[in-house]
Coordinates of C-alpha atoms in Angstrom, one line a residue:
Chain A
M9 CA -33.9 148.0 253.4
L10 CA -37.0 146.3 252.1
F11 CA -35.5 143.2 253.9
L12 CA -35.7 144.9 257.3
V13 CA -39.4 145.7 256.9
A14 CA -40.2 142.3 255.5
A15 CA -38.2 140.7 258.3
G16 CA -40.2 142.6 260.8
L17 CA -43.4 141.5 259.2
Q18 CA -42.2 137.9 259.1
L19 CA -41.1 137.9 262.7
V20 CA -44.4 139.4 264.0
F21 CA -46.5 137.1 261.8
G22 CA -44.5 134.0 262.6
V23 CA -44.8 134.5 266.3
Q24 CA -48.0 136.3 266.8
K25 CA -49.9 135.2 263.7
I26 CA -51.1 138.6 262.9
L27 CA -50.7 140.4 259.6
N28 CA -49.4 143.8 260.5
L29 CA -50.1 146.4 257.7
A30 CA -48.7 149.1 260.0
C31 CA -45.2 147.9 259.4
G32 CA -45.1 150.3 256.5
S33 CA -46.0 153.1 258.8
F34 CA -43.1 152.3 261.1
Y35 CA -40.9 152.6 258.1
A36 CA -42.3 156.0 257.2
L37 CA -42.1 157.1 260.8
G38 CA -38.5 156.0 261.0
A39 CA -37.8 158.0 257.9
Y40 CA -39.3 161.2 259.2
A41 CA -37.7 160.8 262.6
G42 CA -34.4 160.2 260.9
V43 CA -34.7 163.4 258.9
S44 CA -35.6 165.4 262.0
A45 CA -32.9 163.8 264.1
V46 CA -30.1 164.4 261.6
R47 CA -31.3 168.0 261.0
A48 CA -31.3 168.7 264.7
A49 CA -27.9 167.1 265.1
L50 CA -26.4 169.1 262.3
A51 CA -28.0 172.3 263.6
A52 CA -26.4 171.5 267.0
G53 CA -23.0 171.5 265.3
L54 CA -22.5 167.8 265.0
P55 CA -19.9 167.0 262.2
A56 CA -21.7 165.7 259.2
P57 CA -20.0 162.3 259.0
L58 CA -21.6 161.4 262.3
F59 CA -25.1 161.5 260.8
F60 CA -25.2 157.7 260.4
P61 CA -25.2 156.8 264.2
V62 CA -27.8 159.6 264.6
L63 CA -30.0 157.8 262.1
L64 CA -29.6 154.5 263.7
G65 CA -30.3 156.0 267.1
A66 CA -33.4 157.7 265.8
G67 CA -34.7 154.5 264.3
L68 CA -34.0 152.5 267.5
A69 CA -35.4 155.2 269.8
L70 CA -38.7 155.2 267.8
A71 CA -39.1 151.5 268.6
V72 CA -40.4 152.6 272.1
I73 CA -43.8 152.9 270.5
G74 CA -43.7 149.1 270.0
P75 CA -45.1 147.9 273.4
A76 CA -48.0 150.4 273.2
I77 CA -49.0 149.4 269.7
E78 CA -48.7 145.8 270.7
R79 CA -51.0 146.4 273.7
L80 CA -53.5 148.0 271.3
L81 CA -53.5 144.9 269.0
R82 CA -53.8 142.4 271.8
P83 CA -57.6 142.0 271.6
I84 CA -57.4 140.8 268.0
Y85 CA -54.9 138.0 268.2
D86 CA -57.5 135.3 268.2
R87 CA -59.8 137.0 265.8
D88 CA -60.2 136.5 262.1
E89 CA -57.5 138.0 259.8
S90 CA -60.0 140.5 258.5
F91 CA -60.1 142.2 261.9
Q92 CA -56.3 142.3 262.0
L93 CA -56.1 143.9 258.6
L94 CA -58.8 146.4 259.5
L95 CA -57.2 147.4 262.7
T96 CA -53.7 147.6 261.4
F97 CA -54.9 149.5 258.3
A98 CA -56.6 151.9 260.7
L99 CA -53.2 152.3 262.3
V100 CA -51.7 153.1 258.9
L101 CA -54.2 155.9 258.3
M102 CA -53.7 157.2 261.8
F103 CA -49.9 157.3 261.4
E104 CA -50.3 159.0 258.1
D105 CA -52.2 161.8 259.8
V106 CA -49.7 161.9 262.6
I107 CA -47.0 162.4 260.0
R108 CA -49.0 165.1 258.2
F109 CA -49.6 166.8 261.5
V110 CA -46.0 166.8 262.7
W111 CA -44.1 167.1 259.4
G112 CA -46.6 168.5 257.0
T113 CA -47.3 167.2 253.5
A114 CA -44.2 168.4 251.7
P115 CA -41.5 165.8 251.1
H116 CA -38.5 166.1 253.4
Q117 CA -35.0 165.6 252.2
L118 CA -31.6 165.6 253.8
G119 CA -29.8 167.1 250.8
N120 CA -26.4 165.7 250.2
V121 CA -25.4 164.7 253.7
Y122 CA -25.0 161.1 252.5
L123 CA -22.3 162.1 250.1
T124 CA -20.0 163.1 253.0
Y125 CA -18.8 159.5 252.9
G126 CA -17.7 160.0 249.4
Q127 CA -18.3 157.8 246.4
V128 CA -16.7 154.7 245.1
R129 CA -16.4 153.4 241.6
V130 CA -17.7 149.9 241.0
G131 CA -16.8 149.0 237.5
A132 CA -18.5 151.6 235.3
L133 CA -20.8 152.8 238.1
T134 CA -20.3 155.4 240.7
V135 CA -22.0 154.5 243.9
P136 CA -22.2 156.6 247.0
T137 CA -20.3 154.9 249.8
Y138 CA -23.3 155.4 252.0
N139 CA -25.3 153.0 249.9
L140 CA -22.7 150.4 250.6
V141 CA -22.8 151.2 254.3
V142 CA -26.6 150.6 254.2
I143 CA -26.2 147.3 252.4
A144 CA -23.6 146.2 254.9
C145 CA -25.8 147.3 257.7
G146 CA -28.7 145.3 256.3
A147 CA -26.5 142.2 256.0
A148 CA -25.3 142.7 259.5
I149 CA -28.8 143.0 260.8
A150 CA -29.8 139.9 258.9
A151 CA -26.8 138.0 260.4
G152 CA -27.7 139.3 263.8
M153 CA -31.3 138.2 263.5
G154 CA -30.2 134.8 262.4
W155 CA -27.8 134.5 265.3
F156 CA -30.4 135.8 267.7
L157 CA -33.1 133.3 266.6
A158 CA -30.7 130.3 266.3
R159 CA -28.4 130.7 269.2
T160 CA -29.9 132.8 272.0
R161 CA -32.2 131.4 274.6
F162 CA -34.8 134.1 273.9
G163 CA -34.5 133.4 270.2
R164 CA -35.2 129.7 270.8
I165 CA -38.1 130.5 273.0
V166 CA -39.4 132.8 270.2
R167 CA -39.1 129.9 267.7
A168 CA -40.8 127.5 270.1
T169 CA -43.6 130.0 270.6
A170 CA -44.0 130.5 266.9
E171 CA -44.4 126.8 266.4
N172 CA -46.8 126.0 269.2
R173 CA -48.0 128.8 271.4
E174 CA -50.1 126.6 273.8
M175 CA -47.2 124.2 274.5
A176 CA -44.8 127.1 275.0
E177 CA -47.1 128.5 277.6
A178 CA -47.2 125.1 279.3
M179 CA -43.4 125.3 279.5
G180 CA -43.8 128.5 281.5
V181 CA -43.4 131.0 278.6
D182 CA -45.2 134.3 279.4
M183 CA -46.9 135.1 276.1
A184 CA -47.6 138.7 276.8
R185 CA -43.9 139.4 277.4
V186 CA -42.7 137.5 274.4
Y187 CA -45.3 139.2 272.2
S188 CA -44.4 142.6 273.5
R189 CA -40.7 142.1 272.8
V190 CA -41.1 140.5 269.5
F191 CA -43.4 143.2 268.3
T192 CA -41.1 145.9 269.4
L193 CA -38.3 144.1 267.6
G194 CA -40.5 144.1 264.5
V195 CA -41.2 147.8 264.9
A196 CA -37.4 148.5 265.3
L197 CA -36.6 146.7 262.1
G198 CA -39.2 148.9 260.3
T199 CA -38.1 152.2 261.9
V200 CA -34.4 151.5 261.4
G201 CA -35.1 150.5 257.8
G202 CA -36.9 153.8 257.3
A203 CA -34.3 155.9 259.0
L204 CA -31.4 154.4 257.1
V205 CA -32.9 154.8 253.7
I206 CA -33.8 158.4 254.1
P207 CA -30.5 160.1 253.2
A208 CA -30.6 158.7 249.7
T209 CA -34.3 159.6 249.1
A210 CA -37.0 161.8 250.4
A211 CA -39.5 161.2 253.2
V212 CA -43.0 161.3 251.7
N213 CA -46.2 160.4 253.4
E214 CA -47.0 157.6 250.9
M215 CA -43.8 155.7 251.4
G216 CA -45.4 153.6 254.1
I217 CA -48.2 152.3 251.9
D218 CA -45.9 151.9 248.9
L219 CA -43.6 149.8 251.0
I220 CA -46.4 147.6 252.5
V221 CA -47.2 146.4 248.9
E222 CA -43.5 145.5 248.3
A223 CA -43.0 144.0 251.7
F224 CA -46.0 141.7 251.1
A225 CA -44.5 140.8 247.7
V226 CA -41.3 139.9 249.5
V227 CA -43.2 137.8 252.0
V228 CA -45.2 136.0 249.3
I229 CA -42.1 135.2 247.3
G230 CA -40.0 134.1 250.3
G231 CA -42.7 132.3 252.2
L232 CA -44.7 133.6 255.2
G233 CA -42.9 133.3 258.5
S234 CA -39.4 132.5 257.1
M235 CA -36.5 134.7 257.8
R236 CA -34.3 133.3 255.0
G237 CA -37.3 133.8 252.7
A238 CA -37.5 137.4 253.7
F239 CA -33.9 137.9 252.8
A240 CA -34.1 136.1 249.5
G241 CA -37.4 137.7 248.6
A242 CA -36.1 141.2 249.4
L243 CA -33.0 140.5 247.2
I244 CA -35.2 139.3 244.3
V245 CA -37.6 142.2 244.5
G246 CA -34.8 144.7 244.9
V247 CA -32.8 143.3 241.9
V248 CA -35.9 143.0 239.7
K249 CA -36.9 146.6 240.5
A250 CA -33.4 147.9 239.8
V251 CA -33.2 146.0 236.5
A252 CA -36.6 147.1 235.4
I253 CA -35.9 150.7 236.2
A254 CA -32.7 150.6 234.3
T255 CA -34.1 148.8 231.2
W256 CA -37.8 149.3 231.0
P257 CA -39.1 151.5 233.7
E258 CA -42.8 151.1 232.8
V259 CA -42.9 147.5 234.0
E260 CA -41.2 148.1 237.4
M261 CA -44.2 147.1 239.5
L262 CA -45.6 144.7 236.9
A263 CA -42.3 142.6 236.9
I264 CA -42.6 142.1 240.7
Y265 CA -46.2 141.0 240.4
V266 CA -45.3 138.6 237.7
I267 CA -42.8 137.0 240.0
V268 CA -45.4 137.0 242.8
I269 CA -47.9 135.3 240.6
A270 CA -45.3 132.8 239.3
V271 CA -44.4 131.9 242.9
L272 CA -48.0 131.6 243.9
V273 CA -48.7 129.2 241.0
L274 CA -45.6 127.1 241.3
R275 CA -44.9 127.1 245.0
P276 CA -47.9 128.5 246.8
A277 CA -46.2 128.4 250.2
G278 CA -43.2 130.5 249.1
L279 CA -39.7 129.6 248.2
F280 CA -38.5 129.1 251.7
A281 CA -41.7 127.8 253.4
R282 CA -40.9 126.0 256.5
A283 CA -41.8 122.3 256.7
T284 CA -44.3 121.9 259.5
A285 CA -44.0 119.1 262.0
Chain B
M7 CA -50.5 118.3 295.8
L8 CA -53.3 118.6 293.3
A9 CA -57.0 118.6 294.3
L10 CA -60.0 119.2 292.1
R11 CA -63.3 119.8 293.8
D12 CA -66.6 119.7 291.9
V13 CA -65.0 121.2 288.8
D14 CA -67.4 122.1 286.0
V15 CA -66.1 123.0 282.6
Y16 CA -68.0 124.2 279.6
I17 CA -66.5 124.4 276.1
Q18 CA -68.8 127.0 274.3
A19 CA -72.3 125.7 275.3
S20 CA -71.3 122.1 275.9
H21 CA -71.1 121.0 279.5
I22 CA -67.9 118.9 279.3
L23 CA -66.9 118.2 282.9
R24 CA -69.6 117.7 285.6
K25 CA -68.5 118.1 289.2
V26 CA -65.2 116.4 288.7
S27 CA -63.3 115.7 291.9
L28 CA -59.8 114.2 291.9
E29 CA -56.7 114.2 294.1
A30 CA -53.1 113.4 293.7
A31 CA -50.6 113.5 296.6
P32 CA -46.8 113.9 296.3
G33 CA -45.3 110.6 295.1
E34 CA -48.6 109.3 294.0
L35 CA -49.3 108.1 290.5
V36 CA -53.0 108.6 289.9
C37 CA -54.7 107.3 286.7
L38 CA -57.7 108.8 285.0
V39 CA -59.3 106.2 282.7
G40 CA -62.1 106.7 280.3
R41 CA -63.0 106.4 276.7
N42 CA -62.1 108.9 274.1
G43 CA -64.2 112.0 274.6
A44 CA -65.0 111.2 278.2
G45 CA -63.2 114.3 279.5
K46 CA -59.7 113.1 280.4
T47 CA -57.9 115.7 278.2
T48 CA -60.3 118.4 279.3
T49 CA -59.6 117.6 282.9
L50 CA -55.8 118.0 282.3
R51 CA -56.3 121.1 280.2
A52 CA -58.4 122.7 283.0
V53 CA -55.6 122.0 285.5
M54 CA -53.1 123.5 283.0
G55 CA -55.2 126.7 282.8
Y56 CA -56.2 126.4 279.1
L57 CA -59.8 126.1 280.2
R58 CA -61.4 128.1 282.9
P59 CA -63.7 126.1 285.2
A60 CA -67.2 127.5 285.5
G61 CA -67.5 126.1 289.0
G62 CA -65.6 124.2 291.6
T63 CA -62.0 124.7 292.7
I64 CA -58.6 123.5 291.5
T65 CA -55.8 123.8 294.1
L66 CA -52.1 123.1 293.9
A67 CA -50.4 122.6 297.2
G68 CA -53.3 124.2 298.9
Q69 CA -53.2 127.3 296.7
P70 CA -56.1 127.9 294.2
I71 CA -54.9 127.9 290.6
G72 CA -58.2 128.1 288.8
G73 CA -58.2 131.1 286.5
L74 CA -54.4 131.6 286.5
P75 CA -52.8 131.9 283.1
T76 CA -51.1 128.8 281.9
H77 CA -47.5 130.1 282.2
A78 CA -48.1 131.0 285.8
I79 CA -49.4 127.5 286.5
A80 CA -46.3 126.0 284.8
A81 CA -44.2 128.4 286.9
R82 CA -45.7 126.8 290.1
G83 CA -44.3 123.4 289.0
V84 CA -46.9 121.7 286.8
G85 CA -45.3 119.8 283.9
Y86 CA -47.6 118.8 281.0
A87 CA -47.0 116.2 278.3
P88 CA -50.0 116.4 275.9
E89 CA -51.3 113.5 273.9
E90 CA -50.0 114.9 270.6
S91 CA -46.6 115.3 272.3
A92 CA -46.2 118.9 270.9
V93 CA -42.5 118.6 270.6
F94 CA -40.9 121.8 269.2
G95 CA -39.9 120.5 265.8
D96 CA -37.9 123.7 265.0
L97 CA -35.6 123.0 268.0
T98 CA -33.2 120.2 268.6
V99 CA -33.9 117.5 271.2
A100 CA -31.4 119.1 273.6
E101 CA -33.0 122.5 273.1
N102 CA -36.5 121.0 273.8
I103 CA -35.3 119.6 277.1
E104 CA -33.4 122.7 278.1
L105 CA -36.1 125.1 277.3
P106 CA -38.0 124.7 280.6
T107 CA -34.8 125.4 282.6
W108 CA -34.7 128.8 280.9
T109 CA -38.3 129.6 281.5
R110 CA -38.4 128.3 285.0
P111 CA -35.1 129.0 286.7
G112 CA -34.7 128.3 290.3
G113 CA -35.0 125.1 292.3
R114 CA -32.6 122.4 291.2
P115 CA -29.7 123.5 289.0
A116 CA -30.4 123.3 285.3
A117 CA -27.7 120.8 284.6
E118 CA -29.2 118.4 287.1
R119 CA -32.7 118.7 285.7
V120 CA -31.4 118.0 282.2
A121 CA -29.4 115.1 283.4
R122 CA -32.4 113.6 285.2
A123 CA -34.4 113.8 282.0
Y124 CA -31.7 111.9 280.0
D125 CA -31.3 109.4 282.8
V126 CA -35.0 108.5 282.6
F127 CA -34.9 108.4 278.8
P128 CA -31.3 107.3 278.0
R129 CA -32.4 106.8 274.4
L130 CA -32.8 110.5 273.8
R131 CA -29.1 111.1 274.6
G132 CA -28.1 109.8 271.3
F133 CA -30.5 112.1 269.5
A134 CA -29.6 115.3 271.3
T135 CA -28.6 117.3 268.2
R136 CA -31.4 116.0 266.1
G137 CA -34.3 118.2 265.1
G138 CA -37.7 117.6 266.8
T139 CA -39.2 116.6 263.5
Q140 CA -36.7 113.7 263.0
L141 CA -38.1 111.5 265.7
S142 CA -40.5 108.5 265.7
G143 CA -43.8 108.8 267.5
G144 CA -42.5 106.9 270.5
E145 CA -39.4 109.1 270.7
R146 CA -41.6 112.2 270.5
K147 CA -43.6 110.9 273.5
M148 CA -40.4 110.4 275.4
L149 CA -39.1 113.8 274.6
S150 CA -42.4 115.4 275.5
I151 CA -42.3 113.7 279.0
A152 CA -38.6 114.4 279.4
R153 CA -39.2 118.1 278.6
A154 CA -42.0 118.2 281.2
L155 CA -39.6 116.5 283.7
A156 CA -36.9 119.2 283.1
L157 CA -39.4 121.8 284.3
D158 CA -38.6 120.2 287.7
P159 CA -42.4 119.6 288.3
A160 CA -44.1 119.0 291.6
L161 CA -47.0 117.7 289.5
L162 CA -46.7 115.9 286.2
L163 CA -49.7 115.6 283.8
L164 CA -49.3 112.8 281.2
D165 CA -52.0 112.6 278.6
E166 CA -52.2 109.2 277.0
P167 CA -48.5 108.5 277.1
F168 CA -49.0 105.0 275.6
E169 CA -51.5 105.8 272.9
G170 CA -50.4 105.0 269.4
L171 CA -47.1 103.4 270.3
S172 CA -45.8 100.1 269.1
P173 CA -46.3 97.3 271.7
A174 CA -42.5 96.9 271.7
I175 CA -41.9 100.3 273.1
I176 CA -44.6 100.4 275.7
P177 CA -42.8 98.4 278.5
Q178 CA -39.8 100.7 278.1
L179 CA -41.9 103.8 278.4
G180 CA -43.6 102.2 281.4
E181 CA -40.3 101.7 283.1
S182 CA -39.4 105.4 282.5
I183 CA -42.6 106.6 284.0
A184 CA -42.0 104.3 287.1
A185 CA -38.5 105.9 287.4
I186 CA -40.1 109.4 287.3
A187 CA -42.6 108.3 290.0
R188 CA -39.7 107.3 292.2
L189 CA -38.3 110.9 291.8
G190 CA -41.2 112.1 293.8
P191 CA -43.6 114.3 291.8
A192 CA -47.3 113.6 291.9
I193 CA -48.3 112.2 288.5
V194 CA -51.7 112.2 286.9
L195 CA -51.8 109.8 283.9
A196 CA -54.7 109.8 281.5
A197 CA -55.4 106.5 279.6
S198 CA -58.2 105.2 277.5
N199 CA -57.3 101.6 278.3
I200 CA -57.1 99.8 281.6
H201 CA -54.2 97.7 280.3
H202 CA -52.1 100.8 280.2
V203 CA -52.6 101.6 283.9
P204 CA -49.3 100.7 285.6
V205 CA -49.6 98.1 288.4
Y206 CA -48.1 100.5 290.9
A207 CA -50.8 103.1 290.4
S208 CA -51.9 104.5 293.7
R209 CA -55.4 105.3 292.7
L210 CA -57.7 105.0 289.8
Y211 CA -60.5 107.3 288.6
V212 CA -62.9 106.3 285.9
I213 CA -64.5 109.1 283.9
E214 CA -67.5 108.7 281.7
R215 CA -69.3 111.6 279.9
G216 CA -67.6 114.2 282.0
E217 CA -68.4 112.5 285.4
I218 CA -66.2 110.5 287.7
V219 CA -68.0 107.2 288.0
F220 CA -65.4 105.3 290.0
A221 CA -62.6 106.3 292.4
G222 CA -60.5 103.7 294.2
L223 CA -57.8 101.1 293.9
P224 CA -57.4 99.2 290.6
Q225 CA -58.2 95.9 292.2
D226 CA -61.6 97.3 293.5
L227 CA -62.7 97.5 289.9
R228 CA -63.1 93.7 289.8
G229 CA -66.4 93.8 291.5
R230 CA -67.7 96.3 289.0
P231 CA -68.6 94.6 285.8
D232 CA -70.7 97.6 284.8
L233 CA -67.4 99.5 284.4
A234 CA -65.7 96.8 282.3
R235 CA -67.1 98.1 279.0
I236 CA -65.8 101.6 279.8
V237 CA -62.2 100.8 280.7
G238 CA -61.7 97.6 278.6
Q239 CA -62.3 94.0 279.3
A240 CA -60.3 91.3 281.2
L241 CA -60.7 92.7 284.7

């Protein structure tokens, strides 16, 4: 799911050239909204196995905040990065308070709903089927994004805009509309990511900030602005984390930073940095 | 088609264009000649809406366009091929050419617009599936102009189409531009060298330090030795 958030960050940075710290907040919001939506659905008598579409729907529905947030960020597009970081970090803090206000400070959990899909044995491990569903979903979204960017007209316009905004405008591309849609897509990637991850963990207020750090690690490893990089980076970070937790839990974060530093030293632009024309 | 009246443009505190007036009627090819830094690109960028004139008016087909956003000006049928070509390297040649048919639907059918672009630059046909980065400088210029042509423009702005090209390719590009002129749009061509002005140019403007210092037919330049050093020798 880290991939989804990192992909959102990549997409927004690639096209709009802004570093959006608030992507972590979208993830947290998606998680909380997912918890609430599933609880409400179960209380309304929905059969438990249908919780998955409810989560997806909650994540997607939350993306409606995208255009409003994008509007708020519009004045800083041409400003220095420090302004972007300041304003988006302010958003992070505001969203934290919104979450505290609406959901309180206690962690929220969905209990064992995710086990309704059963478990499967993979070799010596027992894995909840839901985790596999989430992985499949991430892969499907990755493939969908790839298809969207490579094959659709709007995807091509998005790539052209990312490469040369001025020239895209001269070709009749309305930047305000492209930005609004791209940003909303980035928000949706974050909120869906948050919603999908929640059955297997707990929604806590710090999850947004924690995730930003990891998402940036993914972006640094993969290369800023590259979708394939986001996918590869998320895989690397995910696997390293899992291995570290299983073998030597104390170095979990350290291991990731070691990789980040190694990438920065050896390939400063990231593993999948795009060659610029 | 296009008319600039006393246009003043500042970039930050610098007064770049001073009371620039210029006209291009449908079917005309008008050349804007001047040295590097004289204000040619600034003039075209002001028409394209990247720069907002501080004074004067810019009209397109009688409608004022000064202050409109760039995409709205493109939507009214202004095609722009910048000096640096600005080909989208991430897209293929075919995608570059088709892009304006998606962003500006209406008018001529998309297939016809794309076909016209390839007819004018037949060389690009063989490269259709190539990426925009895998082109030579001359091919990038062609693609940039072909892409502007696929916008189905009523006015075409060409900034230094011949600059930096090998002498071998210049006549070929000149013929392509002549073919575009026969299709009917008004064309404003900026050039830093008088030798690059096509013989069929309808009118010539010489710009120096942001001011139009000569407006007339190319042959009228002969009696103006004072302009020779601005536009190149051998008049």
